[in-house]
XYZ file of C-alpha atoms in Angstrom:
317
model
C 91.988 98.251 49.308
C 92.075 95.583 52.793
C 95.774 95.698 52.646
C 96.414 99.894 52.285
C 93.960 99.639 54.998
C 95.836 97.435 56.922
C 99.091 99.174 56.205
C 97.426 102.499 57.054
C 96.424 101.261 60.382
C 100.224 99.977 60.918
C 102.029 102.960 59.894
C 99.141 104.749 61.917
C 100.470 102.839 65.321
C 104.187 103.035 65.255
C 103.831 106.762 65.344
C 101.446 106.577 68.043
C 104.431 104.186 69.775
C 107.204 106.520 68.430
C 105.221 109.691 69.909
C 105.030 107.973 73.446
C 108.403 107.430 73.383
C 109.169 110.799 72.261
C 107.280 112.130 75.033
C 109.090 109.929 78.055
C 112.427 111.063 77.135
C 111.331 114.742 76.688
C 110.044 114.661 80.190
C 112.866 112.274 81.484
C 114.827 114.533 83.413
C 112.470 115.264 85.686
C 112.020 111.415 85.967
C 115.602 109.371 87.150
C 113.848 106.085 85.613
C 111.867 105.470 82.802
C 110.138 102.065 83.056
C 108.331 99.601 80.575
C 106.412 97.232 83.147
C 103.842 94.605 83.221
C 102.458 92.735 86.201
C 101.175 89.169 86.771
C 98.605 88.592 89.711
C 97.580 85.326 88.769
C 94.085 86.225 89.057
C 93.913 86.723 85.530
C 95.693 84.497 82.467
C 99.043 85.783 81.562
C 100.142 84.686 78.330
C 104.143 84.634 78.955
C 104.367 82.620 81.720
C 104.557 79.404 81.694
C 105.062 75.671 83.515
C 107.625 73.692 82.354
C 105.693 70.317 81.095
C 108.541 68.599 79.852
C 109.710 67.988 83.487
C 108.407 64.812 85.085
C 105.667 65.698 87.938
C 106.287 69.828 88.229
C 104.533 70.896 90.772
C 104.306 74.223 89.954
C 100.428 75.006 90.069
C 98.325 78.254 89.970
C 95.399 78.440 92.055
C 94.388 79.329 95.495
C 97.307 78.457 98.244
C 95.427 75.542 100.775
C 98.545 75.062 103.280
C 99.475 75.842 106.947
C 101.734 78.339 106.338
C 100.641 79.421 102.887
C 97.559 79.795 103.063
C 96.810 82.991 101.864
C 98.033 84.699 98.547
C 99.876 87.861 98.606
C 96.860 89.361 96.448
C 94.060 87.450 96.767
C 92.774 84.929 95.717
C 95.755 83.172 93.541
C 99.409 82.682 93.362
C 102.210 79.928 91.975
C 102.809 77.694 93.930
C 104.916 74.240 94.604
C 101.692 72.287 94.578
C 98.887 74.399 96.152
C 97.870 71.602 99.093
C 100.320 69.238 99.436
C 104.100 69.306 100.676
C 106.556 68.941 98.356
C 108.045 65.965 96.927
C 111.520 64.371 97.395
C 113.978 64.417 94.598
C 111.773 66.864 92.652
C 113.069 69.447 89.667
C 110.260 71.781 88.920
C 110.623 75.347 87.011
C 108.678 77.746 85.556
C 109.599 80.808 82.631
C 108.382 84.424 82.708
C 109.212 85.774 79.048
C 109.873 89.654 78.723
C 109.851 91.349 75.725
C 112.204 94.170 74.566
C 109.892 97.239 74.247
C 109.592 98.793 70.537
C 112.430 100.961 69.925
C 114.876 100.409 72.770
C 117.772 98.490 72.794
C 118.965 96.329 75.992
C 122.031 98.109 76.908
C 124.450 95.652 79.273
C 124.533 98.084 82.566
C 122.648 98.553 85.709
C 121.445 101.983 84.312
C 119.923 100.387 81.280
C 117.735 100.234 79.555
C 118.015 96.380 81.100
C 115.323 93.796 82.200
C 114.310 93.219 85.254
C 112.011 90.919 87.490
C 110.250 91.630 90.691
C 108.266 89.267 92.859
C 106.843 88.760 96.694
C 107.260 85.044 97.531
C 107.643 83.328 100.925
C 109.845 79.670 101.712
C 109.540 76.757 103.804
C 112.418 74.673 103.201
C 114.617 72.016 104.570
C 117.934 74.530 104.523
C 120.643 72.100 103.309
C 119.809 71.331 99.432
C 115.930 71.824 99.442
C 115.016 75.539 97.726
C 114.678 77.799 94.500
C 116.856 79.654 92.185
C 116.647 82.079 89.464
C 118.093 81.607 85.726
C 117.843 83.674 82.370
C 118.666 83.222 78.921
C 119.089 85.683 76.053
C 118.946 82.616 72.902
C 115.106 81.626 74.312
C 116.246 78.830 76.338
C 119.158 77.020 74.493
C 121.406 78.470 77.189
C 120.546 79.711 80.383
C 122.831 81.979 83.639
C 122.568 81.795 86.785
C 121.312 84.976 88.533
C 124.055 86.548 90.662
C 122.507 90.000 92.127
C 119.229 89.618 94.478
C 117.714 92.833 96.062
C 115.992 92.182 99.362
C 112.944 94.391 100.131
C 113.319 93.271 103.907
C 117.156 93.764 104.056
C 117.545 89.432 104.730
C 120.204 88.437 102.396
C 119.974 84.161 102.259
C 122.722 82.020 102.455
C 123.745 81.543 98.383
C 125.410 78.265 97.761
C 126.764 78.999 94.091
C 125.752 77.810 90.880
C 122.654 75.064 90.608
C 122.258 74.943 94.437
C 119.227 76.738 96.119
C 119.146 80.428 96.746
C 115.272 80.786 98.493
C 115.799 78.577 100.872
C 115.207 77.781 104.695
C 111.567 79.477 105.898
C 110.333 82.603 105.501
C 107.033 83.327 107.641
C 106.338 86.599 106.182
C 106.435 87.847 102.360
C 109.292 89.323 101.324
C 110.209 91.141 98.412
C 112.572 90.075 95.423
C 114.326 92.788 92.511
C 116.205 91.228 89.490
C 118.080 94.131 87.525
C 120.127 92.341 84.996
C 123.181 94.508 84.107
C 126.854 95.528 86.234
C 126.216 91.874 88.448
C 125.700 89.628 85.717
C 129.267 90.016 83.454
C 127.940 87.585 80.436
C 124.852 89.319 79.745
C 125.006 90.695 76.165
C 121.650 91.713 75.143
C 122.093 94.256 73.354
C 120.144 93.169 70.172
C 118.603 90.144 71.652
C 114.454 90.733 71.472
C 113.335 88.781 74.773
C 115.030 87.454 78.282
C 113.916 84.364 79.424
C 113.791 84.209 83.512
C 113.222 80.167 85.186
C 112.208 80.183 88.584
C 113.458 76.531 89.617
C 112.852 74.342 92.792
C 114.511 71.741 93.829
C 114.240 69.121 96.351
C 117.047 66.530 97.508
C 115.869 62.621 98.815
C 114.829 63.760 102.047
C 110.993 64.100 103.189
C 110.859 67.104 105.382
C 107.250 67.806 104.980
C 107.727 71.217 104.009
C 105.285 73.405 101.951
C 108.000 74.741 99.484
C 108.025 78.406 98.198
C 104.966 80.672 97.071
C 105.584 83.388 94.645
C 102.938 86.136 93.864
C 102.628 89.538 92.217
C 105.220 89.296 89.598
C 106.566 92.756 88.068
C 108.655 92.551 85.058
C 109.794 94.834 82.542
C 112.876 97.323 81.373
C 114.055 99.613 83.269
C 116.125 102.561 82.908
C 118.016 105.611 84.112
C 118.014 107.943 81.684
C 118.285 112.018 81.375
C 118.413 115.083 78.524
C 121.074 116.851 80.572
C 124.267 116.640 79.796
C 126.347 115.454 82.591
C 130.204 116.238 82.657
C 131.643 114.546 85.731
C 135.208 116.764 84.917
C 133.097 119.748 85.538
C 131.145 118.135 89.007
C 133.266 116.092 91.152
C 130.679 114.266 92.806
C 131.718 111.564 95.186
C 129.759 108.652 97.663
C 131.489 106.645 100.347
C 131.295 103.833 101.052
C 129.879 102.054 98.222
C 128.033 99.372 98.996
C 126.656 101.447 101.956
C 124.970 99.945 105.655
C 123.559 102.896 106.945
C 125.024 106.100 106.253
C 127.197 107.154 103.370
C 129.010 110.300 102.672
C 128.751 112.535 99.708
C 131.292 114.677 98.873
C 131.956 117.500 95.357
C 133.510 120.200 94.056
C 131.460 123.130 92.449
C 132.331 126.584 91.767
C 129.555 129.571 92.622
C 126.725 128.737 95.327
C 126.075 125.294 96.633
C 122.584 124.498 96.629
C 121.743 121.141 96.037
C 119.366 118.815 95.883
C 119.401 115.493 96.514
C 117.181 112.631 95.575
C 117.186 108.401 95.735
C 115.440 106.633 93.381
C 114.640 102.703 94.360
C 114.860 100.378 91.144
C 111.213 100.764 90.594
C 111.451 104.911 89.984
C 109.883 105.381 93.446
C 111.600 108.664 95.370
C 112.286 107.115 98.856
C 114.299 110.299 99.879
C 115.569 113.670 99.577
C 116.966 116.781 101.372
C 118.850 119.842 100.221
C 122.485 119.772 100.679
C 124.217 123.081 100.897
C 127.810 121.759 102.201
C 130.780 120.438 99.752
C 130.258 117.671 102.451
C 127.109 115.795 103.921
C 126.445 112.599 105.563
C 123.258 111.053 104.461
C 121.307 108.475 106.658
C 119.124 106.198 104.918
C 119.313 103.282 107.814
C 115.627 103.320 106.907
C 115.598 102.287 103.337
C 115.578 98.362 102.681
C 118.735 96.599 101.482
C 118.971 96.868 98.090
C 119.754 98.983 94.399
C 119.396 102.607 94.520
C 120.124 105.822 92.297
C 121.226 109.428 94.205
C 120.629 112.072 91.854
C 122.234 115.244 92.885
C 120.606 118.422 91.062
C 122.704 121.665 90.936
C 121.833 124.929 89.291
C 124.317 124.153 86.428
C 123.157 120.186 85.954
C 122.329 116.898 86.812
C 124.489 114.042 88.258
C 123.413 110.330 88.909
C 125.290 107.576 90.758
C 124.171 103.782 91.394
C 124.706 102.740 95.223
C 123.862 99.423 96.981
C 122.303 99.066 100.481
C 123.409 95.891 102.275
């Protein structure tokens, strides 16, 4: 009688998780992205996170930031730091894994508009710029094998100097907290995930044999999740010629399509996190579109006609 119980209760909550899903992609085209996201404060234990203890001396430490420049955490009172009071060490190798699960249902799909993994996370650096710094790696075989990172969106528009595989990325100082996105998809070419059921990310610092007496980098609020672009309509591109130039884009980019009847459009941009940062109605076959204003970064322009939908990735730089 315990186990139809238990088998009740199972059957019982994969249709509550199928019904969910049901429901997001029912009301997805009213919705660009459809996200699966968790967050870690470190104000509260996280249980797929964790310190590398195999490395000698990490320095990798939770707890409340004591430094001169990091002093404060992003949201109070914790984050991860390299050692929460003192600077860090020479000749030092520390890491530390975020593990992300692939939500029930959904398989990882190898393209920017997903559904793919991503990371997001607001650190700050104070570095010796040369060797001394942080990178990001993942792995799709939990940890036999691990990639190097290759597309960074800046929240602030500051792009670091990158200085290619196994060299530091966060690097040099940053005096003021700055936000990170991780998409995995179109900018990392080897990542087949399609049946894989987690993605490993290792946040790594380094340090070469010179004592700079710097305070190293500070990471807090850590998103994480899948996220996706998804839509019921179906979208014919032969039937909507639907152009942007340039792509990436600075400030302004132009949008140009063909359409027989009226032209009355609307257009929306999407950041990676779902968030509508801007829109306006376009009513010419050709518009320029300013968005000087939006960070560097990922974005998707959804263009909505009276006859359907049309989404296109563009990156800010």
């Amino acid at each position: 009688m315990k186990r139809q119980m238990q088998l009740i209760q199972l059957v019982y909550k994969n249709y509550i998780k199928l019904f969910f899903i049901i429901i997001l992609f029912l009301t997805s085209s009213n919705n660009i992205i459809a996200q699966w996201n968790n967050f870690i404060s470190f104000d509260t234990p996280a249980n797929n996170i964790y310190i590398d203890t195999l490395q000698t001396n990490n320095i990798w430490q939770i707890g409340a930031p004591h430094k001169i420049l990091f002093d404060t955490a992003w949201s109070r009172p914790n984050a991860i730091v390299t050692d929460t009071v003192n600077y860090y060490p020479v000749n030092d190798t520390s890491s530390f894994v975020i593990k992300i699960i692939r939500p029930f249902l959904w398989q990882w799909i190898p393209d920017s508009y997903g559904p793919t993994p991503f990371v997001s996370f607001i650190s700050k650096i104070n570095t010796d710029s040369l060797l001394d710094g942080g990178y990001v790696e993942y792995s799709i075989n939990n940890g036999n094998d691990w990639l190097l990172v290759n597309g960074y969106f800046f929240g602030n528009g500051n792009h670091p100097p990158y200085f290619g595989e196994g060299r530091a990325l966060f690097t040099g100082t940053w005096n003021t907290w700055i936000q990170t996105s991780i998409v995995l998809g179109d900018s990392n070419p080897d990542f087949g995930i399609e049946t894989v059921d987690s993605v490993l990310f290792k946040f790594t610092f380094v340090s070469d044999g010179i004592n700079t007496n710097k305070e190293g980098w500070i990471i807090d609020e850590i998103e994480y999740g899948t996220v996706s672009v998804i839509g019921i309509n179906n979208i014919r591109e032969e039937n909507y010629n639907f152009n942007i130039y340039p792509n990436p884009v600075e400030n302004k980019f132009c949008i140009t399509f063909i359409e027989t009847g009226s032209i009355n459009n609307e257009l929306k941009i999407y950041n990676v996190f779902g968030d509508l940062v801007y829109q306006s109605l376009i009513q010419n076959s050709k518009s320029e579109i300013n968005i000087s204003d939006l960070p560097n970064g990922m974005y998707f322009v959804k263009l909505i006609s009276d006859k359907q939908i049309l989404t296109k990735k563009i990156i800010k730089e």
